[in-house]
GROMACS .gro file of C-alpha atoms in nm:
model
  352
    1MET     CA    1  -5.686  -2.431  -8.167
    2ASN     CA    2  -5.391  -2.192  -8.129
    3LEU     CA    3  -5.474  -1.862  -8.299
    4SER     CA    4  -5.228  -1.578  -8.335
    5SER     CA    5  -5.277  -1.253  -8.143
    6ARG     CA    6  -5.354  -1.064  -8.466
    7THR     CA    7  -5.626  -1.312  -8.566
    8ILE     CA    8  -5.785  -1.293  -8.220
    9ALA     CA    9  -5.779  -0.912  -8.230
   10ILE     CA   10  -5.950  -0.907  -8.572
   11LEU     CA   11  -6.221  -1.151  -8.458
   12ILE     CA   12  -6.292  -0.954  -8.139
   13ALA     CA   13  -6.301  -0.624  -8.334
   14LEU     CA   14  -6.554  -0.776  -8.574
   15LEU     CA   15  -6.769  -0.898  -8.287
   16VAL     CA   16  -6.766  -0.558  -8.114
   17ALA     CA   17  -6.848  -0.386  -8.441
   18GLY     CA   18  -7.133  -0.631  -8.500
   19VAL     CA   19  -7.279  -0.570  -8.155
   20LEU     CA   20  -7.260  -0.192  -8.191
   21THR     CA   21  -7.400  -0.198  -8.545
   22THR     CA   22  -7.692  -0.417  -8.437
   23TYR     CA   23  -7.775  -0.182  -8.151
   24ALA     CA   24  -7.744   0.126  -8.377
   25ARG     CA   25  -7.981  -0.035  -8.626
   26ILE     CA   26  -8.254  -0.157  -8.394
   27GLY     CA   27  -8.212   0.084  -8.102
   28PRO     CA   28  -8.399   0.385  -8.250
   29THR     CA   29  -8.699   0.170  -8.346
   30LEU     CA   30  -8.755   0.036  -7.994
   31PRO     CA   31  -8.957   0.194  -7.713
   32PHE     CA   32  -8.762   0.360  -7.431
   33ARG     CA   33  -8.761   0.062  -7.190
   34GLU     CA   34  -8.664  -0.188  -7.458
   35ALA     CA   35  -8.399   0.054  -7.592
   36PHE     CA   36  -8.255   0.100  -7.239
   37LEU     CA   37  -8.245  -0.278  -7.191
   38ALA     CA   38  -8.081  -0.324  -7.530
   39ALA     CA   39  -7.820  -0.060  -7.437
   40GLY     CA   40  -7.741  -0.251  -7.116
   41VAL     CA   41  -7.705  -0.576  -7.306
   42THR     CA   42  -7.478  -0.402  -7.557
   43VAL     CA   43  -7.256  -0.257  -7.282
   44ALA     CA   44  -7.233  -0.597  -7.113
   45ALA     CA   45  -7.150  -0.767  -7.441
   46CYS     CA   46  -6.882  -0.509  -7.525
   47PHE     CA   47  -6.734  -0.543  -7.171
   48LEU     CA   48  -6.712  -0.918  -7.208
   49LEU     CA   49  -6.554  -0.888  -7.551
   50VAL     CA   50  -6.301  -0.627  -7.434
   51TYR     CA   51  -6.218  -0.837  -7.125
   52LEU     CA   52  -6.176  -1.143  -7.344
   53SER     CA   53  -5.949  -0.942  -7.569
   54PHE     CA   54  -5.730  -0.855  -7.271
   55GLU     CA   55  -5.740  -1.216  -7.156
   56ALA     CA   56  -5.655  -1.350  -7.500
   57LEU     CA   57  -5.403  -1.089  -7.612
   58ILE     CA   58  -5.233  -0.951  -7.301
   59PHE     CA   59  -5.296  -1.190  -7.015
   60ARG     CA   60  -5.207  -1.486  -7.233
   61GLU     CA   61  -4.869  -1.335  -7.314
   62ILE     CA   62  -4.812  -1.249  -6.948
   63ASN     CA   63  -4.904  -1.602  -6.847
   64GLY     CA   64  -4.648  -1.721  -7.099
   65ILE     CA   65  -4.385  -1.502  -6.933
   66TYR     CA   66  -4.489  -1.630  -6.591
   67ALA     CA   67  -4.469  -1.988  -6.716
   68GLY     CA   68  -4.112  -1.914  -6.823
   69LEU     CA   69  -4.036  -1.780  -6.476
   70GLU     CA   70  -4.184  -2.092  -6.321
   71HIS     CA   71  -3.964  -2.301  -6.552
   72ILE     CA   72  -3.659  -2.111  -6.426
   73LYS     CA   73  -3.770  -2.173  -6.069
   74ARG     CA   74  -3.801  -2.544  -6.146
   75LYS     CA   75  -3.447  -2.540  -6.275
   76GLU     CA   76  -3.347  -2.390  -5.942
   77PHE     CA   77  -3.533  -2.667  -5.759
   78LYS     CA   78  -3.771  -2.415  -5.605
   79LYS     CA   79  -4.120  -2.513  -5.499
   80LEU     CA   80  -4.379  -2.406  -5.756
   81SER     CA   81  -4.643  -2.155  -5.653
   82SER     CA   82  -4.913  -2.327  -5.862
   83LYS     CA   83  -5.196  -2.195  -5.646
   84PHE     CA   84  -5.127  -1.848  -5.789
   85LEU     CA   85  -5.132  -1.948  -6.156
   86PHE     CA   86  -5.488  -1.819  -6.211
   87ARG     CA   87  -5.482  -1.516  -5.986
   88PRO     CA   88  -5.670  -1.226  -6.151
   89GLU     CA   89  -5.370  -0.990  -6.131
   90PRO     CA   90  -5.116  -1.136  -6.372
   91VAL     CA   91  -4.923  -0.812  -6.424
   92LYS     CA   92  -4.869  -0.767  -6.048
   93ARG     CA   93  -4.786  -1.136  -6.017
   94VAL     CA   94  -4.518  -1.119  -6.285
   95ARG     CA   95  -4.380  -0.797  -6.139
   96ASP     CA   96  -4.349  -0.956  -5.795
   97GLU     CA   97  -4.180  -1.263  -5.941
   98ILE     CA   98  -3.935  -1.052  -6.142
   99LEU     CA   99  -3.850  -0.839  -5.838
  100LEU     CA  100  -3.801  -1.151  -5.627
  101MET     CA  101  -3.574  -1.311  -5.887
  102ALA     CA  102  -3.382  -0.986  -5.931
  103GLU     CA  103  -3.327  -0.969  -5.556
  104ARG     CA  104  -3.200  -1.327  -5.549
  105ARG     CA  105  -2.969  -1.262  -5.843
  106GLN     CA  106  -2.831  -0.949  -5.674
  107GLN     CA  107  -2.763  -1.150  -5.359
  108GLU     CA  108  -2.583  -1.412  -5.568
  109LEU     CA  109  -2.379  -1.142  -5.743
  110ASP     CA  110  -2.286  -0.984  -5.409
  111GLU     CA  111  -2.181  -1.326  -5.279
  112LEU     CA  112  -1.973  -1.388  -5.594
  113VAL     CA  113  -1.801  -1.051  -5.552
  114ARG     CA  114  -1.728  -1.135  -5.188
  115LEU     CA  115  -1.592  -1.479  -5.278
  116GLN     CA  116  -1.380  -1.329  -5.555
  117ALA     CA  117  -1.228  -1.084  -5.307
  118LEU     CA  118  -1.162  -1.370  -5.063
  119ARG     CA  119  -1.005  -1.571  -5.345
  120ARG     CA  120  -0.768  -1.286  -5.434
  121GLU     CA  121  -0.680  -1.241  -5.067
  122PHE     CA  122  -0.629  -1.616  -5.026
  123LEU     CA  123  -0.399  -1.640  -5.329
  124ALA     CA  124  -0.197  -1.344  -5.204
  125ASP     CA  125  -0.168  -1.503  -4.859
  126VAL     CA  126  -0.072  -1.844  -5.001
  127SER     CA  127   0.196  -1.693  -5.223
  128HIS     CA  128   0.338  -1.499  -4.928
  129GLU     CA  129   0.330  -1.794  -4.690
  130LEU     CA  130   0.498  -2.020  -4.945
  131LYS     CA  131   0.750  -1.759  -5.051
  132THR     CA  132   0.884  -1.682  -4.702
  133PRO     CA  133   1.026  -2.027  -4.609
  134LEU     CA  134   1.116  -2.104  -4.970
  135PHE     CA  135   1.328  -1.791  -5.011
  136ALA     CA  136   1.490  -1.851  -4.673
  137ALA     CA  137   1.589  -2.206  -4.770
  138GLN     CA  138   1.712  -2.088  -5.110
  139GLY     CA  139   1.925  -1.818  -4.948
  140PHE     CA  140   2.101  -2.055  -4.711
  141VAL     CA  141   2.157  -2.326  -4.975
  142HIS     CA  142   2.284  -2.085  -5.241
  143THR     CA  143   2.516  -1.922  -4.990
  144ILE     CA  144   2.680  -2.260  -4.932
  145LEU     CA  145   2.687  -2.345  -5.305
  146ASP     CA  146   2.846  -2.010  -5.393
  147ASP     CA  147   3.127  -2.068  -5.141
  148GLU     CA  148   3.375  -2.202  -5.395
  149ASP     CA  149   3.681  -2.083  -5.198
  150GLY     CA  150   3.578  -2.259  -4.877
  151ASP     CA  151   3.548  -1.941  -4.669
  152ILE     CA  152   3.257  -2.087  -4.472
  153ASP     CA  153   3.376  -2.317  -4.196
  154ALA     CA  154   3.208  -2.648  -4.112
  155PRO     CA  155   3.005  -2.526  -3.808
  156THR     CA  156   2.864  -2.230  -4.005
  157ARG     CA  157   2.789  -2.453  -4.302
  158ARG     CA  158   2.603  -2.693  -4.074
  159LYS     CA  159   2.415  -2.401  -3.914
  160PHE     CA  160   2.305  -2.277  -4.258
  161LEU     CA  161   2.192  -2.625  -4.361
  162ALA     CA  162   1.996  -2.662  -4.036
  163LYS     CA  163   1.817  -2.331  -4.101
  164ALA     CA  164   1.743  -2.434  -4.460
  165ALA     CA  165   1.603  -2.765  -4.334
  166ALA     CA  166   1.386  -2.581  -4.078
  167SER     CA  167   1.248  -2.355  -4.353
  168LEU     CA  168   1.172  -2.656  -4.570
  169ASP     CA  169   1.000  -2.826  -4.274
  170THR     CA  170   0.783  -2.515  -4.236
  171LEU     CA  171   0.704  -2.528  -4.607
  172ASP     CA  172   0.615  -2.897  -4.583
  173ALA     CA  173   0.385  -2.833  -4.284
  174LEU     CA  174   0.211  -2.554  -4.475
  175VAL     CA  175   0.156  -2.776  -4.779
  176GLN     CA  176   0.025  -3.056  -4.558
  177ASP     CA  177  -0.219  -2.814  -4.392
  178LEU     CA  178  -0.338  -2.695  -4.734
  179VAL     CA  179  -0.395  -3.054  -4.843
  180THR     CA  180  -0.580  -3.132  -4.519
  181ILE     CA  181  -0.814  -2.834  -4.540
  182ALA     CA  182  -0.885  -2.907  -4.908
  183GLN     CA  183  -0.977  -3.266  -4.822
  184LEU     CA  184  -1.194  -3.156  -4.530
  185GLU     CA  185  -1.381  -2.905  -4.746
  186LYS     CA  186  -1.444  -3.170  -5.012
  187GLY     CA  187  -1.559  -3.422  -4.753
  188VAL     CA  188  -1.288  -3.669  -4.853
  189VAL     CA  189  -1.165  -3.715  -4.496
  190ARG     CA  190  -1.398  -3.936  -4.293
  191MET     CA  191  -1.421  -3.906  -3.918
  192ARG     CA  192  -1.337  -4.238  -3.750
  193ARG     CA  193  -1.563  -4.214  -3.447
  194GLN     CA  194  -1.473  -4.417  -3.143
  195ARG     CA  195  -1.520  -4.400  -2.768
  196PHE     CA  196  -1.230  -4.246  -2.576
  197ASP     CA  197  -1.158  -4.067  -2.249
  198LEU     CA  198  -1.159  -3.689  -2.294
  199VAL     CA  199  -0.987  -3.620  -1.962
  200ALA     CA  200  -0.693  -3.843  -2.056
  201LEU     CA  201  -0.666  -3.669  -2.395
  202VAL     CA  202  -0.650  -3.322  -2.239
  203ARG     CA  203  -0.383  -3.434  -1.990
  204GLU     CA  204  -0.184  -3.581  -2.281
  205ILE     CA  205  -0.201  -3.245  -2.463
  206PHE     CA  206  -0.090  -3.061  -2.149
  207GLU     CA  207   0.219  -3.284  -2.130
  208LEU     CA  208   0.289  -3.220  -2.499
  209LEU     CA  209   0.273  -2.841  -2.463
  210GLU     CA  210   0.420  -2.822  -2.113
  211GLN     CA  211   0.759  -2.688  -2.222
  212GLN     CA  212   0.604  -2.429  -2.454
  213ALA     CA  213   0.382  -2.309  -2.169
  214ALA     CA  214   0.679  -2.299  -1.929
  215ARG     CA  215   0.872  -2.068  -2.163
  216ARG     CA  216   0.599  -1.806  -2.121
  217GLY     CA  217   0.526  -1.887  -1.759
  218THR     CA  218   0.176  -2.004  -1.850
  219THR     CA  219  -0.014  -2.235  -1.617
  220LEU     CA  220  -0.226  -2.507  -1.781
  221GLU     CA  221  -0.537  -2.594  -1.580
  222LEU     CA  222  -0.815  -2.848  -1.617
  223PHE     CA  223  -1.158  -2.741  -1.491
  224PRO     CA  224  -1.347  -2.834  -1.283
  225PRO     CA  225  -1.101  -2.985  -1.037
  226ASN     CA  226  -1.342  -3.261  -0.937
  227LEU     CA  227  -1.373  -3.417  -1.282
  228PRO     CA  228  -1.451  -3.790  -1.289
  229ALA     CA  229  -1.167  -4.032  -1.348
  230GLU     CA  230  -1.304  -4.095  -1.697
  231LEU     CA  231  -1.521  -3.874  -1.918
  232PRO     CA  232  -1.610  -4.074  -2.233
  233VAL     CA  233  -1.708  -3.915  -2.564
  234VAL     CA  234  -1.761  -4.047  -2.916
  235ALA     CA  235  -1.551  -3.877  -3.185
  236ASP     CA  236  -1.243  -3.914  -3.402
  237ARG     CA  237  -0.975  -3.906  -3.133
  238ASN     CA  238  -0.687  -3.805  -3.359
  239ARG     CA  239  -0.883  -3.521  -3.518
  240ILE     CA  240  -1.013  -3.390  -3.186
  241ARG     CA  241  -0.658  -3.411  -3.053
  242GLN     CA  242  -0.553  -3.195  -3.350
  243VAL     CA  243  -0.824  -2.941  -3.264
  244LEU     CA  244  -0.735  -2.923  -2.895
  245VAL     CA  245  -0.361  -2.898  -2.964
  246ASN     CA  246  -0.429  -2.603  -3.193
  247LEU     CA  247  -0.665  -2.428  -2.948
  248VAL     CA  248  -0.438  -2.474  -2.645
  249ASP     CA  249  -0.131  -2.378  -2.850
  250ASN     CA  250  -0.302  -2.056  -2.964
  251ALA     CA  251  -0.412  -1.982  -2.607
  252ILE     CA  252  -0.050  -2.010  -2.490
  253LYS     CA  253   0.081  -1.794  -2.776
  254TYR     CA  254  -0.175  -1.515  -2.746
  255GLY     CA  255  -0.235  -1.527  -2.371
  256ARG     CA  256  -0.046  -1.299  -2.140
  257ASP     CA  257   0.296  -1.386  -1.995
  258ASN     CA  258   0.271  -1.571  -1.663
  259GLY     CA  259  -0.099  -1.620  -1.734
  260ARG     CA  260  -0.342  -1.911  -1.725
  261VAL     CA  261  -0.491  -2.134  -1.993
  262VAL     CA  262  -0.796  -2.323  -1.871
  263VAL     CA  263  -0.957  -2.619  -2.048
  264ALA     CA  264  -1.309  -2.665  -1.908
  265LEU     CA  265  -1.501  -2.990  -1.961
  266ILE     CA  266  -1.869  -2.934  -1.880
  267GLU     CA  267  -2.071  -3.257  -1.884
  268GLY     CA  268  -2.431  -3.242  -2.003
  269SER     CA  269  -2.707  -3.497  -2.045
  270ARG     CA  270  -2.609  -3.597  -2.399
  271GLY     CA  271  -2.271  -3.437  -2.456
  272VAL     CA  272  -1.964  -3.263  -2.319
  273ARG     CA  273  -1.891  -2.895  -2.379
  274ILE     CA  274  -1.520  -2.823  -2.421
  275ALA     CA  275  -1.401  -2.466  -2.363
  276VAL     CA  276  -1.042  -2.339  -2.400
  277ARG     CA  277  -0.995  -2.005  -2.224
  278ASP     CA  278  -0.698  -1.769  -2.208
  279ASP     CA  279  -0.643  -1.436  -2.030
  280GLY     CA  280  -0.483  -1.250  -2.320
  281THR     CA  281  -0.572  -0.925  -2.492
  282GLY     CA  282  -0.892  -1.065  -2.641
  283ILE     CA  283  -1.035  -1.034  -2.991
  284ALA     CA  284  -1.223  -0.727  -3.113
  285PRO     CA  285  -1.581  -0.792  -3.235
  286GLU     CA  286  -1.497  -0.706  -3.597
  287HIS     CA  287  -1.240  -0.989  -3.606
  288GLN     CA  288  -1.438  -1.259  -3.426
  289ASN     CA  289  -1.630  -1.376  -3.734
  290ARG     CA  290  -1.314  -1.397  -3.945
  291ILE     CA  291  -1.063  -1.579  -3.726
  292PHE     CA  292  -1.165  -1.912  -3.881
  293GLU     CA  293  -1.082  -1.794  -4.234
  294ARG     CA  294  -0.772  -1.938  -4.395
  295PHE     CA  295  -0.458  -1.729  -4.327
  296TYR     CA  296  -0.657  -1.462  -4.144
  297ARG     CA  297  -0.439  -1.298  -3.882
  298ILE     CA  298  -0.542  -1.022  -3.644
  299ASP     CA  299  -0.184  -0.910  -3.575
  300LYS     CA  300   0.010  -1.025  -3.880
  301SER     CA  301   0.357  -0.941  -3.751
  302ARG     CA  302   0.308  -1.108  -3.412
  303SER     CA  303   0.134  -1.409  -3.566
  304ARG     CA  304   0.421  -1.480  -3.803
  305GLU     CA  305   0.674  -1.439  -3.524
  306SER     CA  306   0.477  -1.696  -3.321
  307GLY     CA  307   0.494  -1.946  -3.606
  308GLY     CA  308   0.215  -2.156  -3.750
  309SER     CA  309   0.064  -2.176  -4.096
  310GLY     CA  310  -0.241  -1.961  -4.029
  311LEU     CA  311  -0.464  -2.258  -4.113
  312GLY     CA  312  -0.504  -2.412  -3.768
  313LEU     CA  313  -0.838  -2.255  -3.678
  314ALA     CA  314  -0.978  -2.312  -4.027
  315ILE     CA  315  -0.888  -2.683  -4.005
  316SER     CA  316  -1.028  -2.702  -3.651
  317LYS     CA  317  -1.355  -2.547  -3.766
  318HIS     CA  318  -1.398  -2.807  -4.042
  319ILE     CA  319  -1.315  -3.096  -3.807
  320VAL     CA  320  -1.565  -2.980  -3.545
  321GLU     CA  321  -1.835  -2.927  -3.809
  322ALA     CA  322  -1.771  -3.280  -3.937
  323HIS     CA  323  -1.868  -3.391  -3.585
  324LYS     CA  324  -2.203  -3.206  -3.620
  325SER     CA  325  -2.092  -2.929  -3.387
  326THR     CA  326  -1.975  -2.568  -3.409
  327ILE     CA  327  -1.684  -2.375  -3.263
  328LYS     CA  328  -1.806  -2.063  -3.085
  329VAL     CA  329  -1.586  -1.770  -2.989
  330LYS     CA  330  -1.648  -1.553  -2.685
  331SER     CA  331  -1.404  -1.272  -2.631
  332THR     CA  332  -1.377  -0.939  -2.452
  333VAL     CA  333  -1.094  -0.702  -2.534
  334GLY     CA  334  -0.852  -0.691  -2.244
  335GLU     CA  335  -1.004  -0.991  -2.067
  336GLY     CA  336  -0.927  -1.292  -2.284
  337THR     CA  337  -1.085  -1.533  -2.530
  338THR     CA  338  -1.283  -1.856  -2.500
  339LEU     CA  339  -1.331  -2.103  -2.783
  340GLU     CA  340  -1.575  -2.385  -2.722
  341PHE     CA  341  -1.751  -2.675  -2.895
  342LYS     CA  342  -1.946  -2.987  -2.800
  343LEU     CA  343  -1.890  -3.360  -2.844
  344SER     CA  344  -2.144  -3.638  -2.805
  345LYS     CA  345  -2.135  -3.888  -2.521
  346PRO     CA  346  -2.173  -4.263  -2.578
  347LYS     CA  347  -2.538  -4.373  -2.575
  348GLY     CA  348  -2.492  -4.587  -2.268
  349ALA     CA  349  -2.344  -4.290  -2.079
  350ALA     CA  350  -2.610  -4.035  -2.177
  351GLY     CA  351  -2.781  -4.040  -1.843
  352SER     CA  352  -2.473  -4.049  -1.625
   0.00000   0.00000   0.00000
């Protein structure tokens, strides 16, 4: 039987009036003790009726509000707090729930504002990164096309075309990096895990970057010197190669001239910790949490002069996380930077 609030209020008012009228009628005719007892019964009856009125009129509405809040929580896949459904403080309960939900909504709004700012910054960075090589290529090509009188000789024409081709190669690399990071974020790219020798991979990367290191006088070192002939791990070799190439390349670029870049392979019971360390200027604490963001550059002018798309660390972060690991940065200003992550060892080699 679902009565309206007005009907319940009228019924309770009639009951209270009936109780009070009955006491007023029979109270004066009773002896003192019986009259006192009747007064107590009347007070108790009125208390129960008033409490029931609150329960029926106010608490019922509040419970309806709370049920709506619980429904919202179910939509959010939150665990229901059913043990508090009949707590005797419904107003405080609803207030606490509303404050909790308001706090969560404010956190979500703050996160949306942050993501919107990152989105604007990302779009500005993408447009700039795309525009630079595109405009360079356009300039060289249009210069050649506008030379109707043949004032540009063959060597200069070839030089302009080579520079236009280099700019287009940079643009292609940037687009490929954008596609890669989008696929990694969506989980489209699957890691093809296989057993391979980590020591051999690092030596291969040293040979690849040997000339680049020589131009800056940088020494590439593998630590510790007494590494075993083979150090097996289980991972996607091509993707880990991509990560290490990026980390060592950055260490060469941002390390000091005539410095050292050390790749340390520390073997544990179930995995291998890989650390790439340089002796450069280091990274200030306020930048350390942001270096893995897309296009984030600490020194924008120097970074662009050094080349690169600005996506290398972001791609590396996603690859390492796809291997159930995390890239950690340790850096002291003026002393250098270390980036490290872990890879799993084959099951048969776990105890070696």
